[in-house]
Short mmCIF file of C-alpha atoms in Angstrom, two decimals:
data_model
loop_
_atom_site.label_atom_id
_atom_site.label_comp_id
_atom_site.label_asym_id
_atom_site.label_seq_id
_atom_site.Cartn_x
_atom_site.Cartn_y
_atom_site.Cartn_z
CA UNK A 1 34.96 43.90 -38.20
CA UNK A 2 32.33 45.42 -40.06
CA UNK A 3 29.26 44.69 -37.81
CA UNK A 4 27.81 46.80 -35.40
CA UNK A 5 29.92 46.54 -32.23
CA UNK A 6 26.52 46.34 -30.26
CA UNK A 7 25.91 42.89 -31.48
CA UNK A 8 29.38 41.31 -29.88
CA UNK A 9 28.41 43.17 -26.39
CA UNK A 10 24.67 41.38 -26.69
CA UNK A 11 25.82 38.24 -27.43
CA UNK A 12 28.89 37.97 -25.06
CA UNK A 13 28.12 40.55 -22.62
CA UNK A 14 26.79 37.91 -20.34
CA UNK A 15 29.89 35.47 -20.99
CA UNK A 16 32.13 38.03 -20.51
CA UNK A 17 30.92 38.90 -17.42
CA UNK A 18 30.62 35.49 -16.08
CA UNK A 19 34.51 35.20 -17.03
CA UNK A 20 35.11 38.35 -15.63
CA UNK A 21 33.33 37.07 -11.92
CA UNK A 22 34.59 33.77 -11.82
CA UNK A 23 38.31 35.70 -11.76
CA UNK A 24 37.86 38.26 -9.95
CA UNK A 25 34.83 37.31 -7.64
CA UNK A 26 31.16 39.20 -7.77
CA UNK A 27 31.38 42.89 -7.38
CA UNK A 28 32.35 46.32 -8.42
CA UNK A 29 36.23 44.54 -9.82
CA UNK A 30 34.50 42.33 -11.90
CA UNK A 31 32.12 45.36 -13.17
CA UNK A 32 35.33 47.57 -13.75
CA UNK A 33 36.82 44.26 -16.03
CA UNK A 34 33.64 44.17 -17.63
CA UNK A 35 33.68 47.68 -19.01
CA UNK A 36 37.13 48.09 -19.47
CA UNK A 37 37.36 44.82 -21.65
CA UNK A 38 34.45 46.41 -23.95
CA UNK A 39 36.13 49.62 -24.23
CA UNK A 40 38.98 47.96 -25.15
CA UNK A 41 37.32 46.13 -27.64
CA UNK A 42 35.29 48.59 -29.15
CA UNK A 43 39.09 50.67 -29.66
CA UNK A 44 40.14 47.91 -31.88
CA UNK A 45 36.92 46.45 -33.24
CA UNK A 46 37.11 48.10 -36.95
CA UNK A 47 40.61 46.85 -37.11
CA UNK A 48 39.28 42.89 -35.96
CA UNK A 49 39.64 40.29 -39.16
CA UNK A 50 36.66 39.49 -40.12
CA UNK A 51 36.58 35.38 -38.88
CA UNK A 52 37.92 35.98 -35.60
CA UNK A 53 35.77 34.39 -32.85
CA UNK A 54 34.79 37.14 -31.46
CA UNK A 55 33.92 35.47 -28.05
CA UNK A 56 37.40 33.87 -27.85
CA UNK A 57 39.06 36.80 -28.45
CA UNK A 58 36.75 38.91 -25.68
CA UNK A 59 37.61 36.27 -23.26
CA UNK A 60 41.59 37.06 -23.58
CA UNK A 61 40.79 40.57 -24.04
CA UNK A 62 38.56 39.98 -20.73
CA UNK A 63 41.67 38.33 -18.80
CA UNK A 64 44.09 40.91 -19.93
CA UNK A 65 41.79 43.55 -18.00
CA UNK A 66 41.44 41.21 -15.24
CA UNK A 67 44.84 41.05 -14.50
CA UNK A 68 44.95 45.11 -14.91
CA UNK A 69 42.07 45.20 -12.28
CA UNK A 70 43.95 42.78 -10.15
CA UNK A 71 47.03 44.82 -9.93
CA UNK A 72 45.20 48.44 -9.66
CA UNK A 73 43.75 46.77 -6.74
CA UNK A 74 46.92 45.54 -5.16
CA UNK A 75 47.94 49.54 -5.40
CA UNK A 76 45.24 51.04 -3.73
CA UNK A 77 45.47 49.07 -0.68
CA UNK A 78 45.27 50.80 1.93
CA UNK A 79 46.82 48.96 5.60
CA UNK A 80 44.70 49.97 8.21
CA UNK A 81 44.09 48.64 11.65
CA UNK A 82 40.61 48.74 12.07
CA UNK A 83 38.66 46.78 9.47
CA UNK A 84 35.42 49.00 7.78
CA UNK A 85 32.03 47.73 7.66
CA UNK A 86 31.21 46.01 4.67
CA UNK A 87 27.75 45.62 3.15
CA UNK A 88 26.25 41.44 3.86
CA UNK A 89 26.27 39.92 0.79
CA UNK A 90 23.61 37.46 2.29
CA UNK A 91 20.21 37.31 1.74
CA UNK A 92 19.84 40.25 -0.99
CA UNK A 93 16.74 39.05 -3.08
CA UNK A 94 17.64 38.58 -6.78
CA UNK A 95 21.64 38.52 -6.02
CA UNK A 96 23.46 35.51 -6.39
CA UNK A 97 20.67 33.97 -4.44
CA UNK A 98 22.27 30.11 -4.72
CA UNK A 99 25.68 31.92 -3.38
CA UNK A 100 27.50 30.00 -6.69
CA UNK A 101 30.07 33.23 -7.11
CA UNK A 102 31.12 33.17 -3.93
CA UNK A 103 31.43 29.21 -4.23
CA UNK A 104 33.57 30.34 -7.96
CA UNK A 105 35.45 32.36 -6.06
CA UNK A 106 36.58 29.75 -2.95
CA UNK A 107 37.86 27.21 -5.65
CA UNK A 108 41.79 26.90 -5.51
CA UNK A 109 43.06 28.98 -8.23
CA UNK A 110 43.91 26.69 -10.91
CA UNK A 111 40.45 25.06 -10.77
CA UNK A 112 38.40 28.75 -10.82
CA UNK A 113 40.66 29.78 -13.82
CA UNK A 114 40.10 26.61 -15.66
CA UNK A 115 36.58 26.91 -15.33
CA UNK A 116 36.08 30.26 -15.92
CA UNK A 117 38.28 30.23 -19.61
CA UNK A 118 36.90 26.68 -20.81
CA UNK A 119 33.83 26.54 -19.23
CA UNK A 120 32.26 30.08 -19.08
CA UNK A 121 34.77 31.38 -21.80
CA UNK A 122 34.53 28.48 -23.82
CA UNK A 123 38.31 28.07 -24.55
CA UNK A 124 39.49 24.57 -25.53
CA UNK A 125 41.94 23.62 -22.51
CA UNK A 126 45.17 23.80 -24.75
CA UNK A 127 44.33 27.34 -25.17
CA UNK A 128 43.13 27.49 -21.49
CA UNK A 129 46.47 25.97 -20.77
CA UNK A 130 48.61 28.15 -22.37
CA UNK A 131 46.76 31.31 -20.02
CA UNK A 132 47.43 29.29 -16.85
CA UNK A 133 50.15 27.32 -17.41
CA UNK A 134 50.67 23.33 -17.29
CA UNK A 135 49.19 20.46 -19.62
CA UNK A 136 45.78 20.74 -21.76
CA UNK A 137 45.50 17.29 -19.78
CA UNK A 138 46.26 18.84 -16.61
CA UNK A 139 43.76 21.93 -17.22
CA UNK A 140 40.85 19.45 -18.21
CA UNK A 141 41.56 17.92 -14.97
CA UNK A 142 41.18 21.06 -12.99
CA UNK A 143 38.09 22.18 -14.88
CA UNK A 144 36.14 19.22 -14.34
CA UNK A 145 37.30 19.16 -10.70
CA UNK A 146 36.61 22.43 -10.43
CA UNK A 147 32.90 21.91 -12.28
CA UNK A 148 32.40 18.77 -9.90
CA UNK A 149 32.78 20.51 -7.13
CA UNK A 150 30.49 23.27 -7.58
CA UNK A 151 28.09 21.07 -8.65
CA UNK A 152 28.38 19.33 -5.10
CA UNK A 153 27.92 22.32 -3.48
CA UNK A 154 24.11 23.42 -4.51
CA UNK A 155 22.06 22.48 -7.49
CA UNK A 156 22.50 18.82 -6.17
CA UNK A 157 20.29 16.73 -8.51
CA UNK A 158 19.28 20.06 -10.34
CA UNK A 159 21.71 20.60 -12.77
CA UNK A 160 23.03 16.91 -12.87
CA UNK A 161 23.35 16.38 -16.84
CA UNK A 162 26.92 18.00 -17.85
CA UNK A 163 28.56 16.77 -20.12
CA UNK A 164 29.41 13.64 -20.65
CA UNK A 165 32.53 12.17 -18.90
CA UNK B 1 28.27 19.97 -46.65
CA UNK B 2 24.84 19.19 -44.68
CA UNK B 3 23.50 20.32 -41.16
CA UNK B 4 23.76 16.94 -39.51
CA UNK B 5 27.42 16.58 -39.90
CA UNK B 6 29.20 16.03 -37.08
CA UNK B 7 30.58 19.32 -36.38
CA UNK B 8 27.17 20.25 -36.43
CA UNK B 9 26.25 18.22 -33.71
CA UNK B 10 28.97 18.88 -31.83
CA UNK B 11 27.47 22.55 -32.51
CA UNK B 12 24.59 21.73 -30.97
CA UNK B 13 26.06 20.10 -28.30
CA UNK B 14 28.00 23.12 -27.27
CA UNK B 15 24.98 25.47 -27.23
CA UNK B 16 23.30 23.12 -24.98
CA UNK B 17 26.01 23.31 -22.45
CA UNK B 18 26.23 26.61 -22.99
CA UNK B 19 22.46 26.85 -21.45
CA UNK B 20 23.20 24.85 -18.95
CA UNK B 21 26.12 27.22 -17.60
CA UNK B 22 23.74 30.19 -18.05
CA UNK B 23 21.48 28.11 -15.68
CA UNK B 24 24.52 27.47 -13.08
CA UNK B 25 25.86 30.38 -13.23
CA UNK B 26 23.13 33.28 -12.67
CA UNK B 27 23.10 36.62 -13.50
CA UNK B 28 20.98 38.71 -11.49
CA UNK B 29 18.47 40.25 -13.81
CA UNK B 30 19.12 44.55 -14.72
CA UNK B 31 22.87 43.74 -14.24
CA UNK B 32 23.44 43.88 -18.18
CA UNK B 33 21.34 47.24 -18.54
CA UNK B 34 23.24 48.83 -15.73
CA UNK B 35 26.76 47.98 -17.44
CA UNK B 36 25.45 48.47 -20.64
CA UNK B 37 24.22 52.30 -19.93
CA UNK B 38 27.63 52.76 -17.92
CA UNK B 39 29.53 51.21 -21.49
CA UNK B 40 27.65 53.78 -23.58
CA UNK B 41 28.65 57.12 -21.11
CA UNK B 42 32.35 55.79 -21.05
CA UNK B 43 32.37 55.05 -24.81
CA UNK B 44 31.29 58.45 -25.46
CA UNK B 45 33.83 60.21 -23.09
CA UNK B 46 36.76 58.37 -24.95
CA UNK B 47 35.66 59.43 -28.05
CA UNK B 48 35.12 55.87 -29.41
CA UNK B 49 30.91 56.03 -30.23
CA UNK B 50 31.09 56.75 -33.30
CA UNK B 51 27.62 55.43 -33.92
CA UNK B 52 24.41 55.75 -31.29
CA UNK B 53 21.40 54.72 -31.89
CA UNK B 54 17.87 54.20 -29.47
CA UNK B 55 14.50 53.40 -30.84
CA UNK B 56 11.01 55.21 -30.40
CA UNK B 57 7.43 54.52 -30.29
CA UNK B 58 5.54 56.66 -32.71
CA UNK B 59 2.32 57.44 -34.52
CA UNK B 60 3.70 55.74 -37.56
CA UNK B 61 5.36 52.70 -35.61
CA UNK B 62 8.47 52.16 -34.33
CA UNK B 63 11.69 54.13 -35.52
CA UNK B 64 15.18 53.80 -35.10
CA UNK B 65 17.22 56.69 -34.64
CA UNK B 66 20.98 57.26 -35.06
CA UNK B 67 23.43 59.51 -34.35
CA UNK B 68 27.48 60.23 -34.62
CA UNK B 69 29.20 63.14 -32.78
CA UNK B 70 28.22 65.60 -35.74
CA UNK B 71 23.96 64.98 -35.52
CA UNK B 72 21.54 62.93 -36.49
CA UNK B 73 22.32 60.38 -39.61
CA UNK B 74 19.37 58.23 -39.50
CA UNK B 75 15.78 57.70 -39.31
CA UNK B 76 14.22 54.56 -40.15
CA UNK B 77 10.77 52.83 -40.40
CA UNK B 78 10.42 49.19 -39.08
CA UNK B 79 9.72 47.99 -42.13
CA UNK B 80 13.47 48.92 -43.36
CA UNK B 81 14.79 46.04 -40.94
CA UNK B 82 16.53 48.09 -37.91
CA UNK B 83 19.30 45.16 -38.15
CA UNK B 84 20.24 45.67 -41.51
CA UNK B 85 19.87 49.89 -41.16
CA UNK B 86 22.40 49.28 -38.09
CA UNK B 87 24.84 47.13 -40.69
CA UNK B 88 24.51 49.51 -43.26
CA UNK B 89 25.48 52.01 -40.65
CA UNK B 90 28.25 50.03 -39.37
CA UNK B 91 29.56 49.30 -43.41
CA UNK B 92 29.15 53.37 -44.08
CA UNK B 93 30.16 55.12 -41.34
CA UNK B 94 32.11 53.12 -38.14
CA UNK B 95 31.65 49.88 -36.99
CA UNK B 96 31.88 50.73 -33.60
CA UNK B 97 27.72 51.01 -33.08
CA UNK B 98 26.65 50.99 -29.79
CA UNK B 99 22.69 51.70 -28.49
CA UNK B 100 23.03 54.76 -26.65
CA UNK B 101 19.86 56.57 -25.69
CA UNK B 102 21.10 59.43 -24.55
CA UNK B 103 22.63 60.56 -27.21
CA UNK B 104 19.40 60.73 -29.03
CA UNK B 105 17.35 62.16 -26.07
CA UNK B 106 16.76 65.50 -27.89
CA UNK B 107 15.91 64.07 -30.93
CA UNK B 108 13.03 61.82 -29.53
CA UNK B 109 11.76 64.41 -27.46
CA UNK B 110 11.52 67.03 -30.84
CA UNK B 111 10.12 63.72 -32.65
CA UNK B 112 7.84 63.49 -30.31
CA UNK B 113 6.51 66.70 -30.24
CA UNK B 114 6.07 67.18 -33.86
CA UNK B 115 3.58 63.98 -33.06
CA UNK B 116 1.90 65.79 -30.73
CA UNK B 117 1.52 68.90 -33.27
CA UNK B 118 3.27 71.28 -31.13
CA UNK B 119 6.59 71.66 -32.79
CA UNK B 120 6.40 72.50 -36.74
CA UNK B 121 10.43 72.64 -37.87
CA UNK B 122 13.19 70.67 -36.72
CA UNK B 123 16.35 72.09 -34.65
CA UNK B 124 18.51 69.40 -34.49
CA UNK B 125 21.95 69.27 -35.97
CA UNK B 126 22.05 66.66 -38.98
CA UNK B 127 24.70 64.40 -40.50
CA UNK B 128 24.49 64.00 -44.11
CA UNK B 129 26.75 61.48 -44.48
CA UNK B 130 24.31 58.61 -46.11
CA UNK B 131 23.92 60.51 -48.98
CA UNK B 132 26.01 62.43 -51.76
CA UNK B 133 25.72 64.15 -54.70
CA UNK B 134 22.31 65.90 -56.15
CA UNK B 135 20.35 63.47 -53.53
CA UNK B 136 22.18 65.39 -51.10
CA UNK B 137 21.18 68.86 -52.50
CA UNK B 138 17.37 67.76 -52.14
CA UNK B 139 17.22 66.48 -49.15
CA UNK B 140 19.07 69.70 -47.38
CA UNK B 141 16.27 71.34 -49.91
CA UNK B 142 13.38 69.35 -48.20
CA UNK B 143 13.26 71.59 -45.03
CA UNK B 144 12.80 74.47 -46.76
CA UNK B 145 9.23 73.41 -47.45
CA UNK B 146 7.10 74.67 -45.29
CA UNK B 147 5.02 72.72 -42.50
CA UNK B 148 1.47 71.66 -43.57
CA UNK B 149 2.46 72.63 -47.01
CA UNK B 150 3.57 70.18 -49.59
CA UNK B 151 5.72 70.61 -53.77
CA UNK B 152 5.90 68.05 -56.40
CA UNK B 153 8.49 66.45 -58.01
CA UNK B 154 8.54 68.67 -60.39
CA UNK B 155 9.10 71.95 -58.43
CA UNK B 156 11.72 70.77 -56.19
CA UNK B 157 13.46 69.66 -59.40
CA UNK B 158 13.06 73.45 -59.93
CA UNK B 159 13.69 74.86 -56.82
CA UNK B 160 16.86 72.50 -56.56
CA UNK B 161 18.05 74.48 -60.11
CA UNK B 162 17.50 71.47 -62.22
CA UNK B 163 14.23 71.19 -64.11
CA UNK B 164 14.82 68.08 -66.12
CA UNK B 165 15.67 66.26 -62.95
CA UNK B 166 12.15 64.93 -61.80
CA UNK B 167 13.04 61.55 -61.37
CA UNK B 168 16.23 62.23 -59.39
CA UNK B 169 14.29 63.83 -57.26
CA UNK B 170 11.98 60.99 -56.57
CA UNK B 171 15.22 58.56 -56.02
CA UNK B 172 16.33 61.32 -53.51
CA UNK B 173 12.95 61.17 -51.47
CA UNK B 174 13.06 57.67 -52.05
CA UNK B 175 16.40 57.25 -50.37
CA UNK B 176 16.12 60.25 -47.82
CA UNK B 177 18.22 58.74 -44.80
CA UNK B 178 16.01 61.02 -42.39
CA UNK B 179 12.69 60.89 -42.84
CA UNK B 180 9.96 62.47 -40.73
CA UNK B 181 12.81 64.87 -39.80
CA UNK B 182 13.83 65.78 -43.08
CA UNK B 183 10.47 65.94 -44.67
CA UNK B 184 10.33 63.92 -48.17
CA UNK B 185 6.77 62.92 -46.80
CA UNK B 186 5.56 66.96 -48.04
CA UNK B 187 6.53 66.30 -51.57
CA UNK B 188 3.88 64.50 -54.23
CA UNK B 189 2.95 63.86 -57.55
CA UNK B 190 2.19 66.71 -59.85
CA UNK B 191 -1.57 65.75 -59.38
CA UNK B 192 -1.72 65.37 -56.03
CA UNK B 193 -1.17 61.58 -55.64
CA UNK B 194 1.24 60.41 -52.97
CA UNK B 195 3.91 59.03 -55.14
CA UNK B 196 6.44 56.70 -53.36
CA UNK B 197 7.40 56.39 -49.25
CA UNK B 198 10.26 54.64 -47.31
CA UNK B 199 7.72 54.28 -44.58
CA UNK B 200 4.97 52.85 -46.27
CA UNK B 201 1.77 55.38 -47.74
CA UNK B 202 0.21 54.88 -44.68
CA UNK B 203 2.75 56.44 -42.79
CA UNK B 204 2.95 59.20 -45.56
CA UNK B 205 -0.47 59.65 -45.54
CA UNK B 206 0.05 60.08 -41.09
CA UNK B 207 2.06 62.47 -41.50
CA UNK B 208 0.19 64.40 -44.05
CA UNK B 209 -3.05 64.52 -42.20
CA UNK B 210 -1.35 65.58 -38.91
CA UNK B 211 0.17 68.54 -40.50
CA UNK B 212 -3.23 69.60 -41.87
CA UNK B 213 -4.54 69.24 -38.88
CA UNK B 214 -3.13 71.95 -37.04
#
């Protein structure tokens, strides 16, 4: 790529992100895949081709350093018997007020992933299929359950257009 | 092929529901700054910002500045198009361009004290890498002239150690990648007339008066 590297992190920093939450849930992991997928990218941007989709591509970079994030997390565990105090996610003006991450992030697996590649990633489902295994059919399935659900959940009769079915 | 093709539509289409995910899926506003800022510092640390750039507000409007790890490389005038100045940058020097004020914090705060007519020479380390060649020679020349003072053409030609070159020397001022900083603004016609500036003779004519001023 020959473009300034600040133009792929304006127009996909937000998608990315999104991708990044729906994964890994809100918080500080889905930060960390955030900036590490940019890094990343901006190691290899000069060397892109020059009509890659650059959002498709940060969306697999994006998972790659999901998964990285997943299993750095897995080795710091730490087994304890008392549980620490954790900050209330609840009621925090201006943060996921409509609680729709931590509805993302309660979806069975298959259904968050689905939605998070097609949906907020904008992968077609054969691609999205070939991330998390099983049919494109089987994927679209999962998304739209997935999508259906969360639509169920708030925004009822708010956001009520999607596409159609 | 015309804009109401299908693919077009379906274009369209896509962009709509890509609203309407923005909508159902928030982002709580300040979240992109934050990781944006935190992008630039690691960026830096590894090396990989090849390019930073910020902009400032200014007596003469806004300017963009840039800078890679050797000093600053660029100063431009709004009316130069920051987006194209940023792909020229990009096509030049690295691709990997990234806003990153802090970079640049010493050079707006010397910027902005030669506005405020307390600081008379620049002491920031420059990169000459837009330009080559005798346009290179006069514009590491430029500094030399002294604040509130002003040359023609003609005797920077001289002073450069090439008489007959008067009208290299305009293209040089002409195409100075650092203006304001490096100052092409202090050279004129033989008769006193402004000649030609990147910024616009207003903005020549600015930075002229202030430097009288003091």
């Amino acid at each position: 790529m020959k473009h300034p590297f600040e133009q792929a992190v304006k127009r996909h920093g937000e998608t990315v992100l999104r991708v990044c939450r729906a994964v890994l849930g809100p918080g500080a992991d889905a930060d960390d895949a955030w900036s590490e997928t940019f890094l990343a990218a901006l190691k290899s941007w000069p060397d892109l081709p020059e009509d890659t989709n650059v959002e498709a591509w940060l969306v697999r970079v994006a998972r790659r350093k999901a998964i990285d994030v997943t299993r750095a997390r897995a080795r710091r565990a730490i087994p304890s018997d008392s549980l620490p105090e954790q900050v209330s996610t609840l009621g925090i003006p201006g943060r996921d007020e409509y609680g729709v991450w931590a509805a993302v992030a309660v979806l069975p697996e298959r259904q968050r992933l689905a939605v998070a590649y097609h949906y907020l990633g904008g992968l077609p489902h054969a691609e999205t299929a070939e991330i998390i295994g099983g049919s494109p059919d089987a994927v679209r399935r999962a998304a739209a359950d997935g999508m259906k659900t969360l639509r169920q959940i708030y925004h009822s009769g708010e956001h009520t257009k999607g596409a159609p079915r | 092929m015309s804009d109401i093709t299908p693919s077009g539509l379906n274009l369209a289409a896509d962009r709509n529901q890509g609203a309407e995910h923005a909508a159902l899926f928030p982002i709580e506003p300040g979240t992109m700054t934050d990781l944006h800022t935190r992008l630039a510092a690691i960026a830096g640390e590894h090396g990989l910002l090849d390019v930073a750039y910020r902009t400032i507000d200014t007596p003469v409007g806004p300017l963009l500045l840039a800078a890679t790890e050797k000093g600053l490389v660029r100063v431009a005038f709004e009316r130069e198009g920051f987006d194209t100045v940023l792909e020229t940058l990009a096509k030049k020097i690295s691709p990997r361009v990234l806003e990153a004020p802090r970079r640049l914090d010493a050079v707006a705060e010397e910027i902005e004290e030669y506005f405020a007519g307390t600081r008379h020479a620049f002491d920031l380390p420059l990169d000459y890498a837009m330009s080559s060649g005798f346009r290179q020679i006069v514009q590491r020349y430029l500094p030399h002239i002294g604040y509130g003072r002003t040359e023609s053409y003609k005797e920077v030609a001289e002073h450069v150690g090439n008489p007959k070159a008067v009208r290299a020397v305009g293209t040089a001022c002409a195409t100075n990648p650092l203006p304001v900083v490096v100052p092409c603004h202090r050279v004129l016609r033989t008769d006193g007339s402004l000649g030609g500036y990147i910024g616009g003779l207003d903005a020549k004519t600015t930075l002229l008066t202030l430097e009288k001023a003091a």
